[in-house]
Short mmCIF file of C-alpha atoms in Angstrom, two decimals:
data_model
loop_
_atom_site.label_atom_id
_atom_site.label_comp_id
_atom_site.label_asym_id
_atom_site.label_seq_id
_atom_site.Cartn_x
_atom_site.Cartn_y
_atom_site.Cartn_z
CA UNK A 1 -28.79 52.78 13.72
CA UNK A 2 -25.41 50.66 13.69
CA UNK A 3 -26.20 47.04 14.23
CA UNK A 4 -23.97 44.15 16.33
CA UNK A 5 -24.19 40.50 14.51
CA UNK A 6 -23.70 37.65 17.22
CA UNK A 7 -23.04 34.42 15.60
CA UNK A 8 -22.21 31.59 18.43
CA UNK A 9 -22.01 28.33 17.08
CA UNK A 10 -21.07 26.17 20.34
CA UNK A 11 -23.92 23.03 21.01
CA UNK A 12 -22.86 23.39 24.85
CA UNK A 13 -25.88 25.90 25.87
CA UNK A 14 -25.16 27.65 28.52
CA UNK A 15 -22.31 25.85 29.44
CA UNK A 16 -20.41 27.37 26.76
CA UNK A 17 -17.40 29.42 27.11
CA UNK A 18 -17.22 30.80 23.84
CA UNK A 19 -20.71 31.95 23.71
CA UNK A 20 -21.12 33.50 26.68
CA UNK A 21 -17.91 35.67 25.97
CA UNK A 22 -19.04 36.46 22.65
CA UNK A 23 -22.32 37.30 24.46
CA UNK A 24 -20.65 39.70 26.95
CA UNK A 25 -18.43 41.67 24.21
CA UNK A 26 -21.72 42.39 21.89
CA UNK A 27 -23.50 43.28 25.11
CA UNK A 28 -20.39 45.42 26.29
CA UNK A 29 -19.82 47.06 22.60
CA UNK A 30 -23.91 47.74 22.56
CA UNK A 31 -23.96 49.30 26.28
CA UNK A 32 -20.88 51.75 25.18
CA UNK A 33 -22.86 52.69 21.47
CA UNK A 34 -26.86 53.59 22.88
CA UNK A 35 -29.13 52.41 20.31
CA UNK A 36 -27.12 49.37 18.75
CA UNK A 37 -29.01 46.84 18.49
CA UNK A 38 -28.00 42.67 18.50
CA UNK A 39 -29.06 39.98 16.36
CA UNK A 40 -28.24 36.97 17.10
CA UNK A 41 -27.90 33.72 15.50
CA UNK A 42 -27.07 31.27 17.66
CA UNK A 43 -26.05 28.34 15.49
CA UNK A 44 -25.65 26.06 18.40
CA UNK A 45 -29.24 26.10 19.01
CA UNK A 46 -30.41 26.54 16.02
CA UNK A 47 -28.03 25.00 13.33
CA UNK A 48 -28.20 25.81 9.80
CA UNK A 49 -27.98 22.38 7.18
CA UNK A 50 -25.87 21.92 5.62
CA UNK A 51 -25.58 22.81 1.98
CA UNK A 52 -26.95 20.39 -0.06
CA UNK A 53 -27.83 19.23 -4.08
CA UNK A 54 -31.00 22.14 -3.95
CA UNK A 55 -29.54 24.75 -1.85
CA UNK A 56 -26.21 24.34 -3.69
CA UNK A 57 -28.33 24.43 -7.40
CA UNK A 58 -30.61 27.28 -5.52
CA UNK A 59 -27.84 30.09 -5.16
CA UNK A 60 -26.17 29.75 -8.74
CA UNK A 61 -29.43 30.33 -10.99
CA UNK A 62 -31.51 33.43 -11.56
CA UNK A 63 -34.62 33.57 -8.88
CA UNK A 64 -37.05 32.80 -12.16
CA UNK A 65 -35.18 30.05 -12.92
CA UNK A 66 -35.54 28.06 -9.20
CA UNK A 67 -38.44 25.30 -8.27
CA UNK A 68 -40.47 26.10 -5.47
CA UNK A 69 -37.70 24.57 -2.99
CA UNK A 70 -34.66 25.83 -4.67
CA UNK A 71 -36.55 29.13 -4.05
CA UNK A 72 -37.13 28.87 -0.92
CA UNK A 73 -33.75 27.20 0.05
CA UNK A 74 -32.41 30.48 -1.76
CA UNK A 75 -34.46 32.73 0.52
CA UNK A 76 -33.10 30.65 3.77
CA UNK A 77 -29.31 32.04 2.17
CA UNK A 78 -30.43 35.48 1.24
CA UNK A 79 -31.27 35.92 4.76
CA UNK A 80 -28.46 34.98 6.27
CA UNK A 81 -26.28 37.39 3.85
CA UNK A 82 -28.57 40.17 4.71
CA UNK A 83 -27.97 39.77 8.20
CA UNK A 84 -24.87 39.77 8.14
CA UNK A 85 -24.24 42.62 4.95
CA UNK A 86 -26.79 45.01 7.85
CA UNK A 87 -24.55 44.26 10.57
CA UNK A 88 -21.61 47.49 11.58
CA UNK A 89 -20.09 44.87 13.85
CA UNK A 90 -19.69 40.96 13.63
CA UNK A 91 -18.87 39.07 16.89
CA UNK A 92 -18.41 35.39 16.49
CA UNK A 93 -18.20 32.46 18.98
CA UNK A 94 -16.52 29.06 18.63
CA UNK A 95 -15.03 26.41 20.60
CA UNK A 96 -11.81 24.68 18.79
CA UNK A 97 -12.65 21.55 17.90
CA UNK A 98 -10.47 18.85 15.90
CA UNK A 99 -8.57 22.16 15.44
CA UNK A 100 -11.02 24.26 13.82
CA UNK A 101 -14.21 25.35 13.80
CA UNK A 102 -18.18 24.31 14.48
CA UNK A 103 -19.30 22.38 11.73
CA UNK A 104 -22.17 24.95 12.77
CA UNK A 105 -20.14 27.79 11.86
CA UNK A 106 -19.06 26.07 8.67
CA UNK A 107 -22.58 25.90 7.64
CA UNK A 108 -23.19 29.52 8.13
CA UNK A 109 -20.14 30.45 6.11
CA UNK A 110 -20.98 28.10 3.29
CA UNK A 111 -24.28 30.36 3.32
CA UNK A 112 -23.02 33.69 3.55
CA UNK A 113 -20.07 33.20 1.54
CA UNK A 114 -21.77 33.98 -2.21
CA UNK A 115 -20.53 34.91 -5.67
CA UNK A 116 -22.24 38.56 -6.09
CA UNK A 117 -23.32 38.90 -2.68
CA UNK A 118 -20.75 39.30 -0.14
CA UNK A 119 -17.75 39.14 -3.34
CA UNK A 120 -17.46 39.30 -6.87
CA UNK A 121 -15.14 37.74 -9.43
CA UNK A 122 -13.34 40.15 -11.77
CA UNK A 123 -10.33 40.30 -14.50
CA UNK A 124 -7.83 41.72 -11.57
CA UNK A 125 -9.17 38.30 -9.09
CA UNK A 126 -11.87 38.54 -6.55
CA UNK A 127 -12.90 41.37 -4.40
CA UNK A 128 -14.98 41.40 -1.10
CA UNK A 129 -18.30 43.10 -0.65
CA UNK A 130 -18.72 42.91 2.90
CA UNK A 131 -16.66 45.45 3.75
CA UNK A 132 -16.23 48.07 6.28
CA UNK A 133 -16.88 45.69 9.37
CA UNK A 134 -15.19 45.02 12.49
CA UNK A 135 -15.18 41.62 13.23
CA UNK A 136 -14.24 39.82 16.40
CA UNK A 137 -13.82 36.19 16.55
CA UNK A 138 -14.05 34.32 20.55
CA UNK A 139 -11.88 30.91 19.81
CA UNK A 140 -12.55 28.51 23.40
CA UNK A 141 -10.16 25.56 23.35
CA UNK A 142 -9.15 23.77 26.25
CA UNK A 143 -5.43 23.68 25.38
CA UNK A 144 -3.12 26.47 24.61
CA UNK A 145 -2.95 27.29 20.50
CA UNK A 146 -2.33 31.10 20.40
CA UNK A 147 1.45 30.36 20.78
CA UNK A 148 3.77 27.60 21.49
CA UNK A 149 4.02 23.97 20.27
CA UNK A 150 0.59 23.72 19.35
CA UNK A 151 0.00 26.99 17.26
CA UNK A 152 0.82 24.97 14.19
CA UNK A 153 -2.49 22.94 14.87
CA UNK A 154 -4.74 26.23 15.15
CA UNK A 155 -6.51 25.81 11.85
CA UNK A 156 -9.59 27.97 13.26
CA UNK A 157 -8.11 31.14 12.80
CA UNK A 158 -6.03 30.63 10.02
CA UNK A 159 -9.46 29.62 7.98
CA UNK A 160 -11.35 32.49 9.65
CA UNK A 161 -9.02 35.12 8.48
CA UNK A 162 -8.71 33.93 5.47
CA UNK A 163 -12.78 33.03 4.34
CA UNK A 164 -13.63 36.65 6.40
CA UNK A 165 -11.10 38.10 4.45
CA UNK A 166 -11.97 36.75 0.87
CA UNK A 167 -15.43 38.73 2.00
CA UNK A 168 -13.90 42.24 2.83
CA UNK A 169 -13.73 41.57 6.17
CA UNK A 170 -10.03 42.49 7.30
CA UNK A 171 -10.15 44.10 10.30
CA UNK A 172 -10.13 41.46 12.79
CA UNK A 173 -9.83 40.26 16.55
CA UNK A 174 -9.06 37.60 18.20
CA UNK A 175 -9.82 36.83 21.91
CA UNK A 176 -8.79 33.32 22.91
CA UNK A 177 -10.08 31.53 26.17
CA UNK A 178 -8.27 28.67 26.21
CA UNK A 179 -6.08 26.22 28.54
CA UNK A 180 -9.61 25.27 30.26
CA UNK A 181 -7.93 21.76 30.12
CA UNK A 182 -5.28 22.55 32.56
CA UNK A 183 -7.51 22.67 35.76
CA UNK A 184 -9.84 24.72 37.87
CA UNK A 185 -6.95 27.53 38.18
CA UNK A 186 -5.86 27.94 35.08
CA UNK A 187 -9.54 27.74 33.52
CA UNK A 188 -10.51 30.72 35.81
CA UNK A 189 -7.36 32.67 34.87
CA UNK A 190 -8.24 32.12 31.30
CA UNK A 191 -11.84 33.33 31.76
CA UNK A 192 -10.40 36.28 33.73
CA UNK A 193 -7.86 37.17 30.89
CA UNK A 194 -10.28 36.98 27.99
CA UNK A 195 -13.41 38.93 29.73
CA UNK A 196 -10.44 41.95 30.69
CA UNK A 197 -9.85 41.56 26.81
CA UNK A 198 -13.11 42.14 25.56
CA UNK A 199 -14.05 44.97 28.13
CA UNK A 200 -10.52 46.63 26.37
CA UNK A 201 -11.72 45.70 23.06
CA UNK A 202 -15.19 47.66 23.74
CA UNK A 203 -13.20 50.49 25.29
CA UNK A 204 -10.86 50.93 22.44
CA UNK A 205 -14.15 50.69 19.62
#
């Protein structure tokens, strides 16, 4: 059975754009694929700490070597990674902020993002073990950064790419909802544009 990981990092609730379109596209890819399921970690609500002196200490030595909490800081990580190693699909939620991500987010990445778990050193440079995923990534901001004047000042998808990447995850999307600054109008017209995305997104998958 092909799984859908939903990672929405936003601290907004329900008032949050990016989640609730990353919400709709796992819904809409799970509707069009009968028995995938959704897991979802909603960082916003739940946020994961960040790494500190034990969890950091936890993930580089050999389980036999850990102390009770390095062990079960470790276990906290290994989670996480097996999440997301199980998942087909990864759709992930974040507003711009400072121009980049959650700190939320960050923390999840700092998790997941393991030596001999999701990539591995070698002689030729490193290689990424989570592949074979399609990844999409919801970016809410309330100016425009896709294109124009501010693009240079998009650091959220830059990093994305690039950490996902360094994992084996290449393939993916990007659905932006943004100018929500700009007024009632042009908030509704960005809403519009990005759920007409994802419904062609879950088409095309």
């Amino acid at each position: 059975m092909s799984s859908i990981l939903l990672v929405t990092s936003s601290p907004r609730g329900d008032e949050s754009l990016s989640s609730k379109v990353a919400q709709d596209l796992a819904n809409e890819l799970s509707a069009r694929d009968n028995g995938t399921s959704i897991v979802h970690r909603d960082l916003g609500a739940n946020p994961i700490p960040h790494l500190d002196s034990v969890t950091t200490s936890a993930i580089r030595k050999a389980p036999a070597d850990r102390t009770p909490e390095e062990a079960a800081a470790a276990d906290y990580s290994d989670k996480l990674v097996a999440e997301l190693m199980a998942a087909d699909t990864v759709v992930i939620g974040t507003g711009l902020i400072n121009f980049n991500i959650y700190s939320t987010l960050k923390s999840w990445i700092d998790n997941v993002a393991r030596a001999g778990q999701t990539f591995r050193y070698t002689e030729n440079g490193p290689i990424g073990l989570a592949t074979g995923k399609k990844v999409y990534v919801v970016l809410a901001s309330g100016g425009v950064y896709s294109e124009g004047p501010a693009s240079g000042m998009n650091h959220a998808v830059p990093y994305l790419t690039t950490v996902l990447g360094f994992m084996g995850m290449t393939d993916v999307e990007v659905i932006y909802v943004e100018g929500l600054a700009f007024g009632p109008e042009a908030a509704e017209k960005a809403i519009a544009a990005a759920q007409q995305r994802t419904r062609q997104l879950a088409l095309a998958a």
